[in-house]
Amino acid sequence: MNSNSFSWARMWALTRRNAIENKRSLLMATGVIFGLILLICILITKTFAPYDYSGHDSRTFSVTMVCTWFAMIAAQLTGSLTFRSYNSKARRISNMMLPAAQSEKFLANIAIYVVGGNIVLILCMLLGDCLSAIMFGIRPAVSYIPFSQIFSSAENIEIALAMGLSGLLVALFAQALYVIGSALWPKYSFAKTFVALLALQIILPILLPLDFIGSAFHNFFELFHGWDIPKATMHVLAWILMGCLYALLAALYFAAWQIFKRTQVIQRFKMK
């Protein structure tokens, strides 16, 4: 077996191994997340129903906003846990001795904490919304999504798809920053990444002329003000911009991979 070449079978086997080894902590984290979401949804539902049936729209808005903010925070937390299995010397040595390529180890952790974590988070929010609504005999917030209107025309489908991809991009971008932090600092990753990002927000405006850059961008876009650009062209440009932003997201994960690979090489060097 050549552990230097990538193998999907070996990667999935490593993913299952890591999931089984961390089964207790993963189940506990899932239970805590679901319990918090359900509790919040129950409190919101109790506030707006059944005493005021006209408040269903208020409940839907409140559940949507709370779940959105909760999802952002939870995504950052799961991102910071991506490489938690490397947070001690003994665990790093154990992972280094596994007969698997570095890319397989990297993707195995991404599959559990990023892909799996996001799927579990979405399921917990849907289930929490539905259960809290059933307890009070009202419709869940998710049932108010106008699927019939969304699929009524190609334009509505495009708008809904663009809104969904934009929201997903924001969440994944924030999560990717914490994945990079987890690769850099497996121990106390969330706190260290948070402090680093906060420091960047303070330092960057001092080092870079952000006001000048913002003014330059504003003047650049003002050049196109009043232009009679065809609608089809605007759609194409918008999707190109969306593609560029997702390419930037992919670049962040590539940076996380490079940092992970570099730290593993350094740790191997220290062990010799």
mmCIF file of C-alpha atoms in Angstrom:
data_model
loop_
_atom_site.group_PDB
_atom_site.id
_atom_site.type_symbol
_atom_site.label_atom_id
_atom_site.label_comp_id
_atom_site.label_asym_id
_atom_site.label_seq_id
_atom_site.Cartn_x
_atom_site.Cartn_y
_atom_site.Cartn_z
ATOM 1 C CA MET A 1 0.000 0.000 0.000
ATOM 2 C CA ASN A 2 1.400 3.352 -1.034
ATOM 3 C CA SER A 3 0.413 5.960 1.557
ATOM 4 C CA ASN A 4 1.823 8.775 -0.585
ATOM 5 C CA SER A 5 -0.859 8.416 -3.280
ATOM 6 C CA PHE A 6 -4.466 9.456 -2.715
ATOM 7 C CA SER A 7 -7.147 6.768 -2.385
ATOM 8 C CA TRP A 8 -10.846 7.490 -1.953
ATOM 9 C CA ALA A 9 -11.395 4.096 -0.314
ATOM 10 C CA ARG A 10 -8.658 4.765 2.223
ATOM 11 C CA MET A 11 -10.000 8.271 2.863
ATOM 12 C CA TRP A 12 -13.517 6.998 3.581
ATOM 13 C CA ALA A 13 -12.110 4.234 5.785
ATOM 14 C CA LEU A 14 -10.173 6.881 7.734
ATOM 15 C CA THR A 15 -13.315 9.020 7.963
ATOM 16 C CA ARG A 16 -15.287 6.112 9.438
ATOM 17 C CA ARG A 17 -12.431 5.353 11.835
ATOM 18 C CA ASN A 18 -12.279 8.938 13.083
ATOM 19 C CA ALA A 19 -16.063 9.120 13.407
ATOM 20 C CA ILE A 20 -16.179 5.916 15.451
ATOM 21 C CA GLU A 21 -13.283 6.976 17.687
ATOM 22 C CA ASN A 22 -14.935 10.347 18.359
ATOM 23 C CA LYS A 23 -18.480 8.973 18.417
ATOM 24 C CA ARG A 24 -19.170 10.007 21.992
ATOM 25 C CA SER A 25 -18.022 13.613 21.605
ATOM 26 C CA LEU A 26 -19.759 13.964 18.221
ATOM 27 C CA LEU A 27 -23.057 12.654 19.628
ATOM 28 C CA MET A 28 -22.773 14.907 22.665
ATOM 29 C CA ALA A 29 -22.104 17.940 20.456
ATOM 30 C CA THR A 30 -25.077 17.028 18.253
ATOM 31 C CA GLY A 31 -27.304 16.652 21.309
ATOM 32 C CA VAL A 32 -26.227 20.023 22.721
ATOM 33 C CA ILE A 33 -26.780 21.780 19.386
ATOM 34 C CA PHE A 34 -30.195 20.200 18.883
ATOM 35 C CA GLY A 35 -31.213 20.903 22.484
ATOM 36 C CA LEU A 36 -30.276 24.575 22.211
ATOM 37 C CA ILE A 37 -32.060 24.987 18.878
ATOM 38 C CA LEU A 38 -35.193 23.229 20.168
ATOM 39 C CA LEU A 39 -35.216 25.310 23.358
ATOM 40 C CA ILE A 40 -34.852 28.553 21.415
ATOM 41 C CA CYS A 41 -37.599 27.556 18.962
ATOM 42 C CA ILE A 42 -39.927 26.596 21.842
ATOM 43 C CA LEU A 43 -39.355 29.953 23.564
ATOM 44 C CA ILE A 44 -40.006 31.824 20.324
ATOM 45 C CA THR A 45 -43.105 29.754 19.570
ATOM 46 C CA LYS A 46 -44.418 30.251 23.111
ATOM 47 C CA THR A 47 -44.032 33.995 22.644
ATOM 48 C CA PHE A 48 -46.046 34.221 19.407
ATOM 49 C CA ALA A 49 -48.468 31.275 19.636
ATOM 50 C CA PRO A 50 -51.135 30.225 20.426
ATOM 51 C CA TYR A 51 -52.176 33.483 22.086
ATOM 52 C CA ASP A 52 -51.787 35.597 18.952
ATOM 53 C CA TYR A 53 -52.402 33.689 15.732
ATOM 54 C CA SER A 54 -51.580 36.788 13.722
ATOM 55 C CA GLY A 55 -48.049 36.466 15.082
ATOM 56 C CA HIS A 56 -47.139 33.482 12.930
ATOM 57 C CA ASP A 57 -45.252 35.744 10.560
ATOM 58 C CA SER A 58 -43.362 37.159 13.542
ATOM 59 C CA ARG A 59 -42.517 33.639 14.704
ATOM 60 C CA THR A 60 -41.298 32.683 11.226
ATOM 61 C CA PHE A 61 -39.107 35.780 11.044
ATOM 62 C CA SER A 62 -37.740 35.258 14.572
ATOM 63 C CA VAL A 63 -36.982 31.554 14.031
ATOM 64 C CA THR A 64 -35.288 32.344 10.709
ATOM 65 C CA MET A 65 -33.101 35.100 12.177
ATOM 66 C CA VAL A 66 -32.138 33.123 15.292
ATOM 67 C CA CYS A 67 -31.328 30.002 13.256
ATOM 68 C CA THR A 68 -29.253 32.099 10.851
ATOM 69 C CA TRP A 69 -27.124 33.586 13.632
ATOM 70 C CA PHE A 70 -26.912 30.244 15.432
ATOM 71 C CA ALA A 71 -25.806 28.572 12.200
ATOM 72 C CA MET A 72 -23.046 31.144 11.694
ATOM 73 C CA ILE A 73 -21.680 30.625 15.215
ATOM 74 C CA ALA A 74 -22.036 26.828 15.046
ATOM 75 C CA ALA A 75 -20.316 26.734 11.640
ATOM 76 C CA GLN A 76 -17.363 28.659 13.051
ATOM 77 C CA LEU A 77 -17.188 26.303 16.030
ATOM 78 C CA THR A 78 -17.249 23.186 13.851
ATOM 79 C CA GLY A 79 -14.614 24.756 11.610
ATOM 80 C CA SER A 80 -12.368 25.338 14.624
ATOM 81 C CA LEU A 81 -12.742 21.663 15.614
ATOM 82 C CA THR A 82 -11.670 20.297 12.230
ATOM 83 C CA PHE A 83 -8.162 19.335 13.346
ATOM 84 C CA ARG A 84 -8.827 18.882 17.055
ATOM 85 C CA SER A 85 -7.314 15.383 16.829
ATOM 86 C CA TYR A 86 -3.895 17.087 16.549
ATOM 87 C CA ASN A 87 -4.207 19.136 19.741
ATOM 88 C CA SER A 88 -1.711 17.067 21.762
ATOM 89 C CA LYS A 89 1.660 15.489 21.089
ATOM 90 C CA ALA A 90 0.402 11.940 21.678
ATOM 91 C CA ARG A 91 -2.541 12.386 19.333
ATOM 92 C CA ARG A 92 -0.338 13.988 16.674
ATOM 93 C CA ILE A 93 2.061 11.065 16.808
ATOM 94 C CA SER A 94 -0.849 8.603 16.615
ATOM 95 C CA ASN A 95 -2.264 10.345 13.536
ATOM 96 C CA MET A 96 1.137 10.587 11.886
ATOM 97 C CA MET A 97 1.641 6.838 12.206
ATOM 98 C CA LEU A 98 -1.561 6.061 10.295
ATOM 99 C CA PRO A 99 -0.896 4.442 6.879
ATOM 100 C CA ALA A 100 -2.643 7.189 4.918
ATOM 101 C CA ALA A 101 -1.623 10.127 2.749
ATOM 102 C CA GLN A 102 -1.717 13.639 4.203
ATOM 103 C CA SER A 103 -4.447 14.573 1.717
ATOM 104 C CA GLU A 104 -6.583 11.669 2.975
ATOM 105 C CA LYS A 105 -6.146 12.773 6.588
ATOM 106 C CA PHE A 106 -7.033 16.339 5.627
ATOM 107 C CA LEU A 107 -10.181 15.386 3.686
ATOM 108 C CA ALA A 108 -11.273 12.891 6.355
ATOM 109 C CA ASN A 109 -11.432 15.695 8.926
ATOM 110 C CA ILE A 110 -13.128 18.030 6.444
ATOM 111 C CA ALA A 111 -15.740 15.346 5.720
ATOM 112 C CA ILE A 112 -16.592 14.903 9.413
ATOM 113 C CA TYR A 113 -16.506 18.421 10.799
ATOM 114 C CA VAL A 114 -17.258 20.631 7.794
ATOM 115 C CA VAL A 115 -19.498 18.561 5.504
ATOM 116 C CA GLY A 116 -21.029 16.336 8.186
ATOM 117 C CA GLY A 117 -21.238 19.152 10.719
ATOM 118 C CA ASN A 118 -23.124 21.431 8.325
ATOM 119 C CA ILE A 119 -25.554 18.662 7.347
ATOM 120 C CA VAL A 120 -26.252 17.829 11.008
ATOM 121 C CA LEU A 121 -26.705 21.532 11.807
ATOM 122 C CA ILE A 122 -29.295 21.973 9.032
ATOM 123 C CA LEU A 123 -31.177 18.830 10.128
ATOM 124 C CA CYS A 124 -31.181 20.018 13.757
ATOM 125 C CA MET A 125 -32.630 23.392 12.762
ATOM 126 C CA LEU A 126 -35.357 21.815 10.625
ATOM 127 C CA LEU A 127 -36.256 19.272 13.309
ATOM 128 C CA GLY A 128 -36.211 21.875 16.086
ATOM 129 C CA ASP A 129 -38.494 24.167 14.085
ATOM 130 C CA CYS A 130 -40.934 21.355 13.260
ATOM 131 C CA LEU A 131 -41.088 19.885 16.776
ATOM 132 C CA SER A 132 -41.611 23.264 18.451
ATOM 133 C CA ALA A 133 -44.397 24.078 15.974
ATOM 134 C CA ILE A 134 -46.089 20.693 16.487
ATOM 135 C CA MET A 135 -46.080 21.232 20.275
ATOM 136 C CA PHE A 136 -48.215 24.348 19.827
ATOM 137 C CA GLY A 137 -50.258 23.093 16.876
ATOM 138 C CA ILE A 138 -49.048 25.610 14.302
ATOM 139 C CA ARG A 139 -47.186 25.467 11.014
ATOM 140 C CA PRO A 140 -43.376 25.339 11.174
ATOM 141 C CA ALA A 141 -41.408 28.214 9.692
ATOM 142 C CA VAL A 142 -39.985 26.017 6.940
ATOM 143 C CA SER A 143 -43.498 25.381 5.596
ATOM 144 C CA TYR A 144 -43.795 29.079 4.683
ATOM 145 C CA ILE A 145 -41.123 28.784 1.992
ATOM 146 C CA PRO A 146 -43.059 29.550 -1.246
ATOM 147 C CA PHE A 147 -41.852 26.580 -3.277
ATOM 148 C CA SER A 148 -44.705 26.972 -5.771
ATOM 149 C CA GLN A 149 -43.683 30.566 -6.505
ATOM 150 C CA ILE A 150 -39.990 29.692 -6.647
ATOM 151 C CA PHE A 151 -40.530 27.078 -9.350
ATOM 152 C CA SER A 152 -43.155 29.092 -11.214
ATOM 153 C CA SER A 153 -40.620 30.687 -13.558
ATOM 154 C CA ALA A 154 -36.975 30.458 -14.565
ATOM 155 C CA GLU A 155 -36.362 33.975 -13.216
ATOM 156 C CA ASN A 156 -37.692 33.051 -9.758
ATOM 157 C CA ILE A 157 -35.543 29.914 -9.733
ATOM 158 C CA GLU A 158 -32.495 31.988 -10.598
ATOM 159 C CA ILE A 159 -33.251 34.532 -7.857
ATOM 160 C CA ALA A 160 -33.816 31.807 -5.242
ATOM 161 C CA LEU A 161 -30.657 29.982 -6.314
ATOM 162 C CA ALA A 162 -28.603 33.180 -6.151
ATOM 163 C CA MET A 163 -29.950 34.021 -2.681
ATOM 164 C CA GLY A 164 -29.270 30.503 -1.432
ATOM 165 C CA LEU A 165 -25.740 30.424 -2.819
ATOM 166 C CA SER A 166 -25.022 33.890 -1.392
ATOM 167 C CA GLY A 167 -26.137 32.888 2.096
ATOM 168 C CA LEU A 168 -24.210 29.621 1.861
ATOM 169 C CA LEU A 169 -21.116 31.514 0.723
ATOM 170 C CA VAL A 170 -21.177 33.805 3.764
ATOM 171 C CA ALA A 171 -21.458 30.856 6.174
ATOM 172 C CA LEU A 172 -18.801 28.762 4.423
ATOM 173 C CA PHE A 173 -16.429 31.727 4.157
ATOM 174 C CA ALA A 174 -16.626 32.366 7.898
ATOM 175 C CA GLN A 175 -16.183 28.655 8.553
ATOM 176 C CA ALA A 176 -13.183 28.429 6.219
ATOM 177 C CA LEU A 177 -11.338 31.081 8.249
ATOM 178 C CA TYR A 178 -11.736 28.933 11.365
ATOM 179 C CA VAL A 179 -10.660 25.822 9.455
ATOM 180 C CA ILE A 180 -7.426 27.663 8.636
ATOM 181 C CA GLY A 181 -7.133 28.594 12.310
ATOM 182 C CA SER A 182 -7.639 24.963 13.293
ATOM 183 C CA ALA A 183 -4.834 23.916 10.954
ATOM 184 C CA LEU A 184 -2.558 26.558 12.496
ATOM 185 C CA TRP A 185 -3.577 26.087 16.142
ATOM 186 C CA PRO A 186 -5.281 22.723 16.810
ATOM 187 C CA LYS A 187 -5.338 23.547 20.545
ATOM 188 C CA TYR A 188 -7.746 26.302 21.658
ATOM 189 C CA SER A 189 -8.353 26.968 17.973
ATOM 190 C CA PHE A 190 -11.590 28.957 18.259
ATOM 191 C CA ALA A 191 -10.245 31.436 20.818
ATOM 192 C CA LYS A 192 -6.932 31.920 18.986
ATOM 193 C CA THR A 193 -8.600 32.355 15.591
ATOM 194 C CA PHE A 194 -11.147 34.799 17.035
ATOM 195 C CA VAL A 195 -8.392 36.906 18.596
ATOM 196 C CA ALA A 196 -6.353 36.796 15.367
ATOM 197 C CA LEU A 197 -9.328 37.925 13.250
ATOM 198 C CA LEU A 198 -10.139 40.654 15.759
ATOM 199 C CA ALA A 199 -6.545 41.860 15.638
ATOM 200 C CA LEU A 200 -6.662 41.934 11.842
ATOM 201 C CA GLN A 201 -9.792 44.085 11.949
ATOM 202 C CA ILE A 202 -7.934 46.553 14.175
ATOM 203 C CA ILE A 203 -4.565 46.497 12.397
ATOM 204 C CA LEU A 204 -5.623 46.435 8.719
ATOM 205 C CA PRO A 205 -7.283 49.880 8.711
ATOM 206 C CA ILE A 206 -4.028 51.270 10.164
ATOM 207 C CA LEU A 207 -1.697 49.573 7.675
ATOM 208 C CA LEU A 208 -3.851 49.837 4.554
ATOM 209 C CA PRO A 209 -5.578 52.928 3.133
ATOM 210 C CA LEU A 210 -8.998 51.265 3.205
ATOM 211 C CA ASP A 211 -10.836 54.576 2.792
ATOM 212 C CA PHE A 212 -8.855 55.301 -0.365
ATOM 213 C CA ILE A 213 -9.453 51.784 -1.684
ATOM 214 C CA GLY A 214 -13.179 52.042 -0.953
ATOM 215 C CA SER A 215 -13.356 55.419 -2.673
ATOM 216 C CA ALA A 216 -11.515 54.004 -5.708
ATOM 217 C CA PHE A 217 -13.999 51.111 -5.961
ATOM 218 C CA HIS A 218 -16.915 53.531 -5.633
ATOM 219 C CA ASN A 219 -15.559 55.722 -8.423
ATOM 220 C CA PHE A 220 -14.934 52.668 -10.581
ATOM 221 C CA PHE A 221 -18.527 51.472 -10.275
ATOM 222 C CA GLU A 222 -19.794 55.008 -10.847
ATOM 223 C CA LEU A 223 -18.323 54.774 -14.338
ATOM 224 C CA PHE A 224 -21.044 52.249 -15.194
ATOM 225 C CA HIS A 225 -23.842 54.338 -13.693
ATOM 226 C CA GLY A 226 -26.457 55.095 -16.305
ATOM 227 C CA TRP A 227 -25.144 52.580 -18.797
ATOM 228 C CA ASP A 228 -27.869 50.690 -20.611
ATOM 229 C CA ILE A 229 -26.428 47.230 -19.967
ATOM 230 C CA PRO A 230 -28.593 44.360 -21.276
ATOM 231 C CA LYS A 231 -30.299 42.286 -18.605
ATOM 232 C CA ALA A 232 -28.752 39.061 -19.912
ATOM 233 C CA THR A 233 -25.290 40.624 -19.602
ATOM 234 C CA MET A 234 -25.993 41.675 -16.011
ATOM 235 C CA HIS A 235 -27.027 38.111 -15.179
ATOM 236 C CA VAL A 236 -23.848 36.706 -16.711
ATOM 237 C CA LEU A 237 -21.679 39.220 -14.842
ATOM 238 C CA ALA A 238 -23.465 38.438 -11.572
ATOM 239 C CA TRP A 239 -22.858 34.695 -11.975
ATOM 240 C CA ILE A 240 -19.223 35.340 -12.912
ATOM 241 C CA LEU A 241 -18.859 37.328 -9.679
ATOM 242 C CA MET A 242 -20.478 34.477 -7.751
ATOM 243 C CA GLY A 243 -18.043 32.044 -9.354
ATOM 244 C CA CYS A 244 -15.084 34.261 -8.406
ATOM 245 C CA LEU A 245 -16.253 34.400 -4.786
ATOM 246 C CA TYR A 246 -16.564 30.606 -4.641
ATOM 247 C CA ALA A 247 -13.105 30.372 -6.219
ATOM 248 C CA LEU A 248 -11.868 32.555 -3.331
ATOM 249 C CA LEU A 249 -13.557 30.143 -0.917
ATOM 250 C CA ALA A 250 -11.767 27.231 -2.600
ATOM 251 C CA ALA A 251 -8.502 29.176 -2.257
ATOM 252 C CA LEU A 252 -9.077 29.446 1.513
ATOM 253 C CA TYR A 253 -9.468 25.676 1.782
ATOM 254 C CA PHE A 254 -6.369 25.235 -0.361
ATOM 255 C CA ALA A 255 -4.527 27.510 2.067
ATOM 256 C CA ALA A 256 -5.796 25.369 4.959
ATOM 257 C CA TRP A 257 -4.480 22.284 3.163
ATOM 258 C CA GLN A 258 -1.068 23.869 2.636
ATOM 259 C CA ILE A 259 -0.866 24.923 6.288
ATOM 260 C CA PHE A 260 -1.943 21.458 7.446
ATOM 261 C CA LYS A 261 0.635 19.774 5.206
ATOM 262 C CA ARG A 262 3.375 22.158 6.345
ATOM 263 C CA THR A 263 2.638 21.640 10.051
ATOM 264 C CA GLN A 264 2.742 17.862 9.576
ATOM 265 C CA VAL A 265 6.148 18.113 7.910
ATOM 266 C CA ILE A 266 7.418 20.266 10.797
ATOM 267 C CA GLN A 267 6.066 17.808 13.372
ATOM 268 C CA ARG A 268 7.732 14.897 11.561
ATOM 269 C CA PHE A 269 11.006 16.815 11.569
ATOM 270 C CA LYS A 270 10.705 17.431 15.317
ATOM 271 C CA MET A 271 10.098 13.738 15.970
ATOM 272 C CA LYS A 272 13.395 12.739 14.308
#
